[in-house]
Tab-separated table of C-alpha atoms in Angstrom:
chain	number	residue	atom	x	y	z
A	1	UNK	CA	96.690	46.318	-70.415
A	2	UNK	CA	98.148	45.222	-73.891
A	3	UNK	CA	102.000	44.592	-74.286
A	4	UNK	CA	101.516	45.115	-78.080
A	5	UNK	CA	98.695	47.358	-79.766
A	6	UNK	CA	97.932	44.411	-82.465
A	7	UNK	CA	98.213	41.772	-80.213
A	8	UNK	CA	95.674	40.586	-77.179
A	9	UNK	CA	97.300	37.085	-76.579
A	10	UNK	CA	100.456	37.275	-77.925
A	11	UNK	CA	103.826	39.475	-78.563
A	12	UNK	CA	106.012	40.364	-82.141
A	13	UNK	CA	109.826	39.420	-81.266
A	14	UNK	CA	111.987	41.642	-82.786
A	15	UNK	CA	111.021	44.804	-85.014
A	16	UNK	CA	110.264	44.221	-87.649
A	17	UNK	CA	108.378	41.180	-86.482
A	18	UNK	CA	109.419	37.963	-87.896
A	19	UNK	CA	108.940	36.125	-84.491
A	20	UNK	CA	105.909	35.513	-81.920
A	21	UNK	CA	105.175	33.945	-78.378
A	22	UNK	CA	102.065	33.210	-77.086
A	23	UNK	CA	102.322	32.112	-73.574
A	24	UNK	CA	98.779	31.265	-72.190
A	25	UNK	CA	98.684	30.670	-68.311
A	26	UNK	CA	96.219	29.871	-65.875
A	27	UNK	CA	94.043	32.351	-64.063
A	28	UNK	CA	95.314	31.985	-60.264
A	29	UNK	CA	95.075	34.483	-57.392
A	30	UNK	CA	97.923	32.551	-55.706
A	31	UNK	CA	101.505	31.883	-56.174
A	32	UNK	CA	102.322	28.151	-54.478
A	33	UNK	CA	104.025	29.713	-51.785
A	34	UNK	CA	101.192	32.234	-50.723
A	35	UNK	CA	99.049	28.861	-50.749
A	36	UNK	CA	101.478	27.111	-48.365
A	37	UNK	CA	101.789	30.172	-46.413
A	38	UNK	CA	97.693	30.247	-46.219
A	39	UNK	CA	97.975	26.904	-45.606
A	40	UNK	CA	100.648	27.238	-42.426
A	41	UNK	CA	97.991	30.153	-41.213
A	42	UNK	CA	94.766	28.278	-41.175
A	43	UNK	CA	96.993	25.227	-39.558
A	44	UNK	CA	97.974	27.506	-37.117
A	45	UNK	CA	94.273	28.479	-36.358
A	46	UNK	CA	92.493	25.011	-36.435
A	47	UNK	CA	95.124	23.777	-33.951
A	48	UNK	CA	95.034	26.680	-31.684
A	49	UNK	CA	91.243	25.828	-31.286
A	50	UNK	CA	91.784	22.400	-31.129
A	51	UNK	CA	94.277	22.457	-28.341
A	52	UNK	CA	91.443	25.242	-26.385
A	53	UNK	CA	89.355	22.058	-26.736
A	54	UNK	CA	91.554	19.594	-25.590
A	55	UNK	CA	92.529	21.530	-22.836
A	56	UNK	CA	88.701	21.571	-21.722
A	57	UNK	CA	88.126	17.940	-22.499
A	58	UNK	CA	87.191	17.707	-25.680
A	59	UNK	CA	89.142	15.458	-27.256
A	60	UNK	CA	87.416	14.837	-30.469
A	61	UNK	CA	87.834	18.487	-31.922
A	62	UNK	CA	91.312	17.575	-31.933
A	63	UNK	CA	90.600	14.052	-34.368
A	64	UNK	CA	88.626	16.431	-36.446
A	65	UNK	CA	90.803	19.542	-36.948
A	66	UNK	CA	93.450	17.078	-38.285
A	67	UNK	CA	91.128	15.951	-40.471
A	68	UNK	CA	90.080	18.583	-41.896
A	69	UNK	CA	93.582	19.669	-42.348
A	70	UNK	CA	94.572	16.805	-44.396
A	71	UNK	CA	91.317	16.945	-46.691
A	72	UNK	CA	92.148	21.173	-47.124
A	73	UNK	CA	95.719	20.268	-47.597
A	74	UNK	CA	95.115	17.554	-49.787
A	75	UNK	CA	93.127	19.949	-52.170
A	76	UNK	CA	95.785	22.930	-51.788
A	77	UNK	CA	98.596	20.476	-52.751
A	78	UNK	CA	96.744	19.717	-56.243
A	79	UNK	CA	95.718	23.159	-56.918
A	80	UNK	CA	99.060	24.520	-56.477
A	81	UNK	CA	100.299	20.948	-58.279
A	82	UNK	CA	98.460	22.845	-61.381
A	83	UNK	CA	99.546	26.525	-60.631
A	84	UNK	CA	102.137	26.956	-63.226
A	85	UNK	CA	100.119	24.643	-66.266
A	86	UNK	CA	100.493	26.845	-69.063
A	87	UNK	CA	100.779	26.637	-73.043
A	88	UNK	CA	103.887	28.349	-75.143
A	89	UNK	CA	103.581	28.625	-78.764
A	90	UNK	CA	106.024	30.331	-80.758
A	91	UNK	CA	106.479	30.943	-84.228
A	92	UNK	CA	110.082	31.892	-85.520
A	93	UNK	CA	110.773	31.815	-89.346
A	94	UNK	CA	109.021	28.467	-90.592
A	95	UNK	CA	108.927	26.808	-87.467
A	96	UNK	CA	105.953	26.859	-85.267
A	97	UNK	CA	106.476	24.994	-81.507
A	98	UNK	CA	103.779	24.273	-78.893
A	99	UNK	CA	104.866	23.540	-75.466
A	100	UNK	CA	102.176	22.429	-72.970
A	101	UNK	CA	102.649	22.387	-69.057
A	102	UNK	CA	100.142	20.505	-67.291
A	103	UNK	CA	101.472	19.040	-64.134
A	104	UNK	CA	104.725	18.120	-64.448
A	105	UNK	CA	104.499	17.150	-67.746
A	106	UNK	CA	105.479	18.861	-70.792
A	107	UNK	CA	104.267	17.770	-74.146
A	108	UNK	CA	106.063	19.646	-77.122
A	109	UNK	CA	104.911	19.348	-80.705
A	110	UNK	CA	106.658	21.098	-83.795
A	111	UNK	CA	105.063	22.105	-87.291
A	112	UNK	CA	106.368	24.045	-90.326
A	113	UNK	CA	104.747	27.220	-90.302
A	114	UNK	CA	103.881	26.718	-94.077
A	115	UNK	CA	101.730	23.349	-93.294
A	116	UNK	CA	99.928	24.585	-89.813
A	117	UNK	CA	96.272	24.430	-90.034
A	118	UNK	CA	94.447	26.881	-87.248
A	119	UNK	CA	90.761	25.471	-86.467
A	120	UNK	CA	88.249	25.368	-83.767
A	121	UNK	CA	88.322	21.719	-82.582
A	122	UNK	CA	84.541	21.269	-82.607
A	123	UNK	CA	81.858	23.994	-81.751
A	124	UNK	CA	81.895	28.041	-80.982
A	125	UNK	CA	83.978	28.422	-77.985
A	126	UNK	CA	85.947	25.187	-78.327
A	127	UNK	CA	89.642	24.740	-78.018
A	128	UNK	CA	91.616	25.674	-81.068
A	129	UNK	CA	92.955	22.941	-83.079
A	130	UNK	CA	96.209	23.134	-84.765
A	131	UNK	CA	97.049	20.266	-87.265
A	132	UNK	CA	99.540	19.455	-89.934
A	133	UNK	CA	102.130	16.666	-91.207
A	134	UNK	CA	99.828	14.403	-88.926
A	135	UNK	CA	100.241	15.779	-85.696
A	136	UNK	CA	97.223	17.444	-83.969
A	137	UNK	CA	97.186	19.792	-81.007
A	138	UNK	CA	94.458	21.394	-79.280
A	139	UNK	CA	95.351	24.581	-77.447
A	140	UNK	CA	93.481	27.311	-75.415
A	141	UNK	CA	92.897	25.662	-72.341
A	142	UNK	CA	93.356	28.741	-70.410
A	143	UNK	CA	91.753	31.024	-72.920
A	144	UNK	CA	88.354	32.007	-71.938
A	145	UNK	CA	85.850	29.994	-74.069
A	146	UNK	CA	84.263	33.483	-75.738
A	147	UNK	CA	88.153	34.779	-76.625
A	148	UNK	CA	89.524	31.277	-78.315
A	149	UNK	CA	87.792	32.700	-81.625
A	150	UNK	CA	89.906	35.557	-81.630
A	151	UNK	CA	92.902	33.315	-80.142
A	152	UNK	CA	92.529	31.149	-83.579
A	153	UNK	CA	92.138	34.715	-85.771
A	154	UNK	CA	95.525	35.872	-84.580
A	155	UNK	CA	97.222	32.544	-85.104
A	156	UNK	CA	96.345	32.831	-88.807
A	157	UNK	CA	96.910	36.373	-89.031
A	158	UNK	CA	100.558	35.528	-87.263
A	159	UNK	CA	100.919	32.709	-89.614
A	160	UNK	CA	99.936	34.816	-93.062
A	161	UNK	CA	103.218	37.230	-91.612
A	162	UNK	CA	105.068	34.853	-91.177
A	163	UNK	CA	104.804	33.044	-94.553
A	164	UNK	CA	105.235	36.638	-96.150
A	165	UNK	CA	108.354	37.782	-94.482
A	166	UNK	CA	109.514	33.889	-95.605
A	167	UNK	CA	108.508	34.942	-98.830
A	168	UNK	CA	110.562	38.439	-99.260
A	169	UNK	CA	113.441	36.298	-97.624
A	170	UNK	CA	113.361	33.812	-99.903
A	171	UNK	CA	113.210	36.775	-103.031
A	172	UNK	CA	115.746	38.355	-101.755
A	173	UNK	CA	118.046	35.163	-101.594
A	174	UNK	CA	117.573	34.672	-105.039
A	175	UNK	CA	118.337	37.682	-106.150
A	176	UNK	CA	121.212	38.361	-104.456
């Protein structure tokens, strides 16, 4: 479902619109805490069966239910490391921002609206490139590879807006 009829990626701030967010997140079926809460489950499981073996002389089960556990647990830990990576662009007046999660780390990168250039970084499908005042960033990681076209079409089509409404600002300031 679309929060704004014009928009598929991102949202107008304010009416009328002289602000947008984009706020591109990862695709995941689980929160971190339903992961650990999986996790605590199937923990629960492969030790109950473990413990049946033990109890029948099996000791080895045991050795290799605790393995697995720390291999699954391992993997669950990084996946849900990743579960909030996301990329925040907003545009507000002549500012454009980027703000990309990844991990823990959060790389920001500022342009003036006036000076962003919106490009696909190499082939069809490839992330979108945004460049100016020598800084580069490539965004769309968690766009769909088919969808970053129309990602990059509403970035320009935010960015023509946004450099009229500067415009009839900036007449209007003069004349007054």
């Amino acid at each position: 479902m679309r929060r704004d009829a014009e928009w598929r990626f991102g949202r107008a701030l304010g009416s009328p619109a002289v602000s947008w967010l984009w706020e591109l997140r990862r695709n995941g079926a689980l929160t971190p805490r339903q992961m650990m809460l999986a996790y605590a489950l199937l923990c629960a499981l492969a030790l109950l069966v473990a413990v049946g073996y033990w109890w029948h002389g099996v000791q080895l089960v045991m050795l290799l239910a605790g393995i697995e556990l720390l291999v699954v647990g391992m993997g669950m830990l990084l996946m849900a490391r990743h579960a909030r990576d996301r990329e925040v662009i907003t545009l507000s007046g002549r500012q454009m921002a980027v703000e990309q999660h990844v991990g823990r780390t959060v790389e920001r990168t500022s342009f003036r609206a006036e000076r962003v250039r919106v490009e696909p970084a190499a082939a069809e499908g490839s992330l979108v490139e945004l460049s100016g005042e020598g800084r580069r960033v490539r965004i769309g990681r968690h766009v769909r590879p088919e969808l970053r076209f129309e990602l990059a079409q509403e970035l320009r089509r935010a960015l023509r807006l946004s450099r009229a409404a500067g415009e009839r600002v900036l007449d209007h300031e003069l004349k007054a």
